[in-house]
């Protein structure tokens, strides 16, 4: 039998939680970043709304940011093309999570948490090459 087969492609990657929406005691979404080549934490996107169990799981792993957070003074849009800004609480960039990225919505869409967070010292996240960047 000949024919086409369709496959839904998903990728996962690691990112660092740099802020949350909702209360720190009950986060609704994580704002995530990745380190650039100069070691600066750059905003990469936010998760979809966390299920209550996931929000509860990360609560004890998040600490309110001290002075000098990499995103101090930044504002985050509530949605693509929206002038409304999110009310966020910055957290210490210590929590590394694995997220699934829908390739079709990578540039504008939310990220979905895939695996339990990895507590501990942040480690450099590999720089993710854009599909529009030429290969080395």
mmCIF file with all atom_site columns, C-alpha atoms in Angstrom:
data_model
loop_
_atom_site.group_PDB
_atom_site.id
_atom_site.type_symbol
_atom_site.label_atom_id
_atom_site.label_alt_id
_atom_site.label_comp_id
_atom_site.label_asym_id
_atom_site.label_entity_id
_atom_site.label_seq_id
_atom_site.pdbx_PDB_ins_code
_atom_site.Cartn_x
_atom_site.Cartn_y
_atom_site.Cartn_z
_atom_site.occupancy
_atom_site.B_iso_or_equiv
_atom_site.pdbx_formal_charge
_atom_site.auth_seq_id
_atom_site.auth_comp_id
_atom_site.auth_asym_id
_atom_site.auth_atom_id
_atom_site.pdbx_PDB_model_num
ATOM 1   C CA . UNK A 1 1   ? 0.000  0.000  0.000  1.00 0.00 ? 1   UNK A CA 1
ATOM 2   C CA . UNK A 1 2   ? 1.386  3.376  -1.018 1.00 0.00 ? 2   UNK A CA 1
ATOM 3   C CA . UNK A 1 3   ? 0.498  6.660  0.552  1.00 0.00 ? 3   UNK A CA 1
ATOM 4   C CA . UNK A 1 4   ? 1.500  9.485  2.771  1.00 0.00 ? 4   UNK A CA 1
ATOM 5   C CA . UNK A 1 5   ? 2.117  9.209  6.456  1.00 0.00 ? 5   UNK A CA 1
ATOM 6   C CA . UNK A 1 6   ? 1.770  12.235 8.717  1.00 0.00 ? 6   UNK A CA 1
ATOM 7   C CA . UNK A 1 7   ? 3.921  12.691 11.801 1.00 0.00 ? 7   UNK A CA 1
ATOM 8   C CA . UNK A 1 8   ? 3.503  15.416 14.413 1.00 0.00 ? 8   UNK A CA 1
ATOM 9   C CA . UNK A 1 9   ? 6.967  16.708 15.259 1.00 0.00 ? 9   UNK A CA 1
ATOM 10  C CA . UNK A 1 10  ? 7.799  17.927 18.742 1.00 0.00 ? 10  UNK A CA 1
ATOM 11  C CA . UNK A 1 11  ? 11.101 18.897 20.254 1.00 0.00 ? 11  UNK A CA 1
ATOM 12  C CA . UNK A 1 12  ? 12.070 19.269 23.872 1.00 0.00 ? 12  UNK A CA 1
ATOM 13  C CA . UNK A 1 13  ? 14.699 21.516 25.318 1.00 0.00 ? 13  UNK A CA 1
ATOM 14  C CA . UNK A 1 14  ? 15.770 22.850 28.682 1.00 0.00 ? 14  UNK A CA 1
ATOM 15  C CA . UNK A 1 15  ? 15.109 26.375 29.891 1.00 0.00 ? 15  UNK A CA 1
ATOM 16  C CA . UNK A 1 16  ? 15.539 28.341 33.111 1.00 0.00 ? 16  UNK A CA 1
ATOM 17  C CA . UNK A 1 17  ? 12.570 29.786 35.024 1.00 0.00 ? 17  UNK A CA 1
ATOM 18  C CA . UNK A 1 18  ? 13.142 33.522 35.461 1.00 0.00 ? 18  UNK A CA 1
ATOM 19  C CA . UNK A 1 19  ? 9.675  34.700 36.489 1.00 0.00 ? 19  UNK A CA 1
ATOM 20  C CA . UNK A 1 20  ? 6.141  33.465 37.157 1.00 0.00 ? 20  UNK A CA 1
ATOM 21  C CA . UNK A 1 21  ? 2.641  34.735 36.603 1.00 0.00 ? 21  UNK A CA 1
ATOM 22  C CA . UNK A 1 22  ? 0.242  34.400 39.498 1.00 0.00 ? 22  UNK A CA 1
ATOM 23  C CA . UNK A 1 23  ? 1.308  34.229 43.108 1.00 0.00 ? 23  UNK A CA 1
ATOM 24  C CA . UNK A 1 24  ? 4.694  32.784 43.997 1.00 0.00 ? 24  UNK A CA 1
ATOM 25  C CA . UNK A 1 25  ? 2.824  30.367 46.274 1.00 0.00 ? 25  UNK A CA 1
ATOM 26  C CA . UNK A 1 26  ? 0.612  29.226 43.354 1.00 0.00 ? 26  UNK A CA 1
ATOM 27  C CA . UNK A 1 27  ? 2.305  30.003 40.026 1.00 0.00 ? 27  UNK A CA 1
ATOM 28  C CA . UNK A 1 28  ? 0.089  29.921 36.940 1.00 0.00 ? 28  UNK A CA 1
ATOM 29  C CA . UNK A 1 29  ? 2.837  29.971 34.279 1.00 0.00 ? 29  UNK A CA 1
ATOM 30  C CA . UNK A 1 30  ? 6.630  30.058 34.128 1.00 0.00 ? 30  UNK A CA 1
ATOM 31  C CA . UNK A 1 31  ? 8.482  32.655 32.073 1.00 0.00 ? 31  UNK A CA 1
ATOM 32  C CA . UNK A 1 32  ? 11.522 30.906 30.700 1.00 0.00 ? 32  UNK A CA 1
ATOM 33  C CA . UNK A 1 33  ? 14.918 31.958 29.442 1.00 0.00 ? 33  UNK A CA 1
ATOM 34  C CA . UNK A 1 34  ? 18.023 30.558 27.859 1.00 0.00 ? 34  UNK A CA 1
ATOM 35  C CA . UNK A 1 35  ? 21.590 31.763 28.177 1.00 0.00 ? 35  UNK A CA 1
ATOM 36  C CA . UNK A 1 36  ? 23.089 33.436 25.134 1.00 0.00 ? 36  UNK A CA 1
ATOM 37  C CA . UNK A 1 37  ? 26.719 33.101 24.053 1.00 0.00 ? 37  UNK A CA 1
ATOM 38  C CA . UNK A 1 38  ? 27.699 35.968 26.388 1.00 0.00 ? 38  UNK A CA 1
ATOM 39  C CA . UNK A 1 39  ? 26.124 34.229 29.397 1.00 0.00 ? 39  UNK A CA 1
ATOM 40  C CA . UNK A 1 40  ? 23.084 36.543 29.641 1.00 0.00 ? 40  UNK A CA 1
ATOM 41  C CA . UNK A 1 41  ? 19.690 35.033 30.400 1.00 0.00 ? 41  UNK A CA 1
ATOM 42  C CA . UNK A 1 42  ? 17.442 35.919 27.462 1.00 0.00 ? 42  UNK A CA 1
ATOM 43  C CA . UNK A 1 43  ? 13.662 35.505 27.517 1.00 0.00 ? 43  UNK A CA 1
ATOM 44  C CA . UNK A 1 44  ? 12.537 32.534 25.407 1.00 0.00 ? 44  UNK A CA 1
ATOM 45  C CA . UNK A 1 45  ? 8.809  32.267 26.125 1.00 0.00 ? 45  UNK A CA 1
ATOM 46  C CA . UNK A 1 46  ? 6.344  31.118 28.720 1.00 0.00 ? 46  UNK A CA 1
ATOM 47  C CA . UNK A 1 47  ? 4.631  27.877 29.523 1.00 0.00 ? 47  UNK A CA 1
ATOM 48  C CA . UNK A 1 48  ? 0.975  27.212 29.037 1.00 0.00 ? 48  UNK A CA 1
ATOM 49  C CA . UNK A 1 49  ? -1.040 27.543 32.240 1.00 0.00 ? 49  UNK A CA 1
ATOM 50  C CA . UNK A 1 50  ? 0.275  25.037 34.744 1.00 0.00 ? 50  UNK A CA 1
ATOM 51  C CA . UNK A 1 51  ? -2.022 22.360 36.079 1.00 0.00 ? 51  UNK A CA 1
ATOM 52  C CA . UNK A 1 52  ? -2.621 22.779 39.808 1.00 0.00 ? 52  UNK A CA 1
ATOM 53  C CA . UNK A 1 53  ? -0.391 19.775 40.601 1.00 0.00 ? 53  UNK A CA 1
ATOM 54  C CA . UNK A 1 54  ? 2.466  21.201 38.507 1.00 0.00 ? 54  UNK A CA 1
ATOM 55  C CA . UNK A 1 55  ? 2.120  24.625 40.136 1.00 0.00 ? 55  UNK A CA 1
ATOM 56  C CA . UNK A 1 56  ? 2.205  23.016 43.563 1.00 0.00 ? 56  UNK A CA 1
ATOM 57  C CA . UNK A 1 57  ? 5.266  20.948 42.595 1.00 0.00 ? 57  UNK A CA 1
ATOM 58  C CA . UNK A 1 58  ? 7.353  23.972 41.600 1.00 0.00 ? 58  UNK A CA 1
ATOM 59  C CA . UNK A 1 59  ? 6.268  26.235 44.458 1.00 0.00 ? 59  UNK A CA 1
ATOM 60  C CA . UNK A 1 60  ? 8.960  24.985 46.845 1.00 0.00 ? 60  UNK A CA 1
ATOM 61  C CA . UNK A 1 61  ? 11.640 25.253 44.154 1.00 0.00 ? 61  UNK A CA 1
ATOM 62  C CA . UNK A 1 62  ? 11.138 28.947 43.388 1.00 0.00 ? 62  UNK A CA 1
ATOM 63  C CA . UNK A 1 63  ? 12.630 31.848 45.333 1.00 0.00 ? 63  UNK A CA 1
ATOM 64  C CA . UNK A 1 64  ? 11.794 35.517 44.849 1.00 0.00 ? 64  UNK A CA 1
ATOM 65  C CA . UNK A 1 65  ? 14.587 37.246 42.925 1.00 0.00 ? 65  UNK A CA 1
ATOM 66  C CA . UNK A 1 66  ? 17.214 39.271 44.734 1.00 0.00 ? 66  UNK A CA 1
ATOM 67  C CA . UNK A 1 67  ? 18.628 42.520 43.391 1.00 0.00 ? 67  UNK A CA 1
ATOM 68  C CA . UNK A 1 68  ? 20.344 42.345 40.033 1.00 0.00 ? 68  UNK A CA 1
ATOM 69  C CA . UNK A 1 69  ? 17.982 39.910 38.311 1.00 0.00 ? 69  UNK A CA 1
ATOM 70  C CA . UNK A 1 70  ? 18.821 39.731 34.570 1.00 0.00 ? 70  UNK A CA 1
ATOM 71  C CA . UNK A 1 71  ? 15.279 40.838 33.651 1.00 0.00 ? 71  UNK A CA 1
ATOM 72  C CA . UNK A 1 72  ? 15.051 43.842 35.986 1.00 0.00 ? 72  UNK A CA 1
ATOM 73  C CA . UNK A 1 73  ? 13.059 46.556 34.232 1.00 0.00 ? 73  UNK A CA 1
ATOM 74  C CA . UNK A 1 74  ? 11.690 44.241 31.533 1.00 0.00 ? 74  UNK A CA 1
ATOM 75  C CA . UNK A 1 75  ? 8.002  43.993 30.653 1.00 0.00 ? 75  UNK A CA 1
ATOM 76  C CA . UNK A 1 76  ? 6.349  40.974 29.072 1.00 0.00 ? 76  UNK A CA 1
ATOM 77  C CA . UNK A 1 77  ? 3.455  41.063 26.623 1.00 0.00 ? 77  UNK A CA 1
ATOM 78  C CA . UNK A 1 78  ? 0.266  39.234 27.583 1.00 0.00 ? 78  UNK A CA 1
ATOM 79  C CA . UNK A 1 79  ? -0.056 37.915 24.035 1.00 0.00 ? 79  UNK A CA 1
ATOM 80  C CA . UNK A 1 80  ? 1.050  38.263 20.438 1.00 0.00 ? 80  UNK A CA 1
ATOM 81  C CA . UNK A 1 81  ? 0.186  41.781 19.259 1.00 0.00 ? 81  UNK A CA 1
ATOM 82  C CA . UNK A 1 82  ? -1.238 42.773 22.650 1.00 0.00 ? 82  UNK A CA 1
ATOM 83  C CA . UNK A 1 83  ? -0.351 46.011 24.413 1.00 0.00 ? 83  UNK A CA 1
ATOM 84  C CA . UNK A 1 84  ? -1.362 44.478 27.731 1.00 0.00 ? 84  UNK A CA 1
ATOM 85  C CA . UNK A 1 85  ? 1.565  43.445 29.910 1.00 0.00 ? 85  UNK A CA 1
ATOM 86  C CA . UNK A 1 86  ? 1.797  40.479 32.241 1.00 0.00 ? 86  UNK A CA 1
ATOM 87  C CA . UNK A 1 87  ? 2.003  40.936 35.985 1.00 0.00 ? 87  UNK A CA 1
ATOM 88  C CA . UNK A 1 88  ? 5.039  38.825 36.832 1.00 0.00 ? 88  UNK A CA 1
ATOM 89  C CA . UNK A 1 89  ? 7.128  38.002 39.861 1.00 0.00 ? 89  UNK A CA 1
ATOM 90  C CA . UNK A 1 90  ? 10.810 37.541 39.084 1.00 0.00 ? 90  UNK A CA 1
ATOM 91  C CA . UNK A 1 91  ? 12.449 34.484 40.624 1.00 0.00 ? 91  UNK A CA 1
ATOM 92  C CA . UNK A 1 92  ? 16.048 33.466 41.096 1.00 0.00 ? 92  UNK A CA 1
ATOM 93  C CA . UNK A 1 93  ? 17.103 31.766 37.830 1.00 0.00 ? 93  UNK A CA 1
ATOM 94  C CA . UNK A 1 94  ? 17.864 28.419 39.518 1.00 0.00 ? 94  UNK A CA 1
ATOM 95  C CA . UNK A 1 95  ? 15.133 26.091 38.287 1.00 0.00 ? 95  UNK A CA 1
ATOM 96  C CA . UNK A 1 96  ? 15.825 24.233 35.037 1.00 0.00 ? 96  UNK A CA 1
ATOM 97  C CA . UNK A 1 97  ? 12.821 22.637 33.341 1.00 0.00 ? 97  UNK A CA 1
ATOM 98  C CA . UNK A 1 98  ? 12.411 20.553 30.233 1.00 0.00 ? 98  UNK A CA 1
ATOM 99  C CA . UNK A 1 99  ? 9.810  21.977 27.893 1.00 0.00 ? 99  UNK A CA 1
ATOM 100 C CA . UNK A 1 100 ? 8.183  20.737 24.729 1.00 0.00 ? 100 UNK A CA 1
ATOM 101 C CA . UNK A 1 101 ? 8.072  23.165 21.847 1.00 0.00 ? 101 UNK A CA 1
ATOM 102 C CA . UNK A 1 102 ? 5.519  22.803 19.083 1.00 0.00 ? 102 UNK A CA 1
ATOM 103 C CA . UNK A 1 103 ? 7.666  23.454 16.012 1.00 0.00 ? 103 UNK A CA 1
ATOM 104 C CA . UNK A 1 104 ? 4.778  25.022 14.112 1.00 0.00 ? 104 UNK A CA 1
ATOM 105 C CA . UNK A 1 105 ? 4.256  27.570 16.891 1.00 0.00 ? 105 UNK A CA 1
ATOM 106 C CA . UNK A 1 106 ? 7.820  27.957 18.132 1.00 0.00 ? 106 UNK A CA 1
ATOM 107 C CA . UNK A 1 107 ? 8.216  31.656 17.372 1.00 0.00 ? 107 UNK A CA 1
ATOM 108 C CA . UNK A 1 108 ? 4.921  32.871 18.798 1.00 0.00 ? 108 UNK A CA 1
ATOM 109 C CA . UNK A 1 109 ? 3.354  30.035 20.730 1.00 0.00 ? 109 UNK A CA 1
ATOM 110 C CA . UNK A 1 110 ? 3.633  28.946 24.347 1.00 0.00 ? 110 UNK A CA 1
ATOM 111 C CA . UNK A 1 111 ? 5.909  26.257 25.669 1.00 0.00 ? 111 UNK A CA 1
ATOM 112 C CA . UNK A 1 112 ? 4.498  23.234 27.451 1.00 0.00 ? 112 UNK A CA 1
ATOM 113 C CA . UNK A 1 113 ? 6.220  21.748 30.495 1.00 0.00 ? 113 UNK A CA 1
ATOM 114 C CA . UNK A 1 114 ? 7.233  18.154 29.740 1.00 0.00 ? 114 UNK A CA 1
ATOM 115 C CA . UNK A 1 115 ? 9.176  16.820 32.717 1.00 0.00 ? 115 UNK A CA 1
ATOM 116 C CA . UNK A 1 116 ? 9.425  17.541 36.398 1.00 0.00 ? 116 UNK A CA 1
ATOM 117 C CA . UNK A 1 117 ? 11.708 20.482 37.141 1.00 0.00 ? 117 UNK A CA 1
ATOM 118 C CA . UNK A 1 118 ? 15.329 19.823 37.947 1.00 0.00 ? 118 UNK A CA 1
ATOM 119 C CA . UNK A 1 119 ? 16.182 21.657 41.181 1.00 0.00 ? 119 UNK A CA 1
ATOM 120 C CA . UNK A 1 120 ? 19.693 22.833 41.866 1.00 0.00 ? 120 UNK A CA 1
ATOM 121 C CA . UNK A 1 121 ? 22.286 25.141 40.478 1.00 0.00 ? 121 UNK A CA 1
ATOM 122 C CA . UNK A 1 122 ? 21.419 26.484 37.051 1.00 0.00 ? 122 UNK A CA 1
ATOM 123 C CA . UNK A 1 123 ? 23.525 25.041 34.316 1.00 0.00 ? 123 UNK A CA 1
ATOM 124 C CA . UNK A 1 124 ? 24.078 26.589 30.940 1.00 0.00 ? 124 UNK A CA 1
ATOM 125 C CA . UNK A 1 125 ? 21.314 25.697 28.516 1.00 0.00 ? 125 UNK A CA 1
ATOM 126 C CA . UNK A 1 126 ? 22.597 25.022 25.038 1.00 0.00 ? 126 UNK A CA 1
ATOM 127 C CA . UNK A 1 127 ? 21.830 27.782 22.591 1.00 0.00 ? 127 UNK A CA 1
ATOM 128 C CA . UNK A 1 128 ? 18.982 26.641 20.380 1.00 0.00 ? 128 UNK A CA 1
ATOM 129 C CA . UNK A 1 129 ? 19.606 27.357 16.714 1.00 0.00 ? 129 UNK A CA 1
ATOM 130 C CA . UNK A 1 130 ? 16.666 28.950 14.925 1.00 0.00 ? 130 UNK A CA 1
ATOM 131 C CA . UNK A 1 131 ? 15.384 27.013 11.898 1.00 0.00 ? 131 UNK A CA 1
ATOM 132 C CA . UNK A 1 132 ? 15.998 30.220 9.948  1.00 0.00 ? 132 UNK A CA 1
ATOM 133 C CA . UNK A 1 133 ? 19.708 30.330 10.854 1.00 0.00 ? 133 UNK A CA 1
ATOM 134 C CA . UNK A 1 134 ? 22.090 28.779 8.367  1.00 0.00 ? 134 UNK A CA 1
ATOM 135 C CA . UNK A 1 135 ? 23.768 25.577 9.561  1.00 0.00 ? 135 UNK A CA 1
ATOM 136 C CA . UNK A 1 136 ? 27.452 25.882 10.512 1.00 0.00 ? 136 UNK A CA 1
#
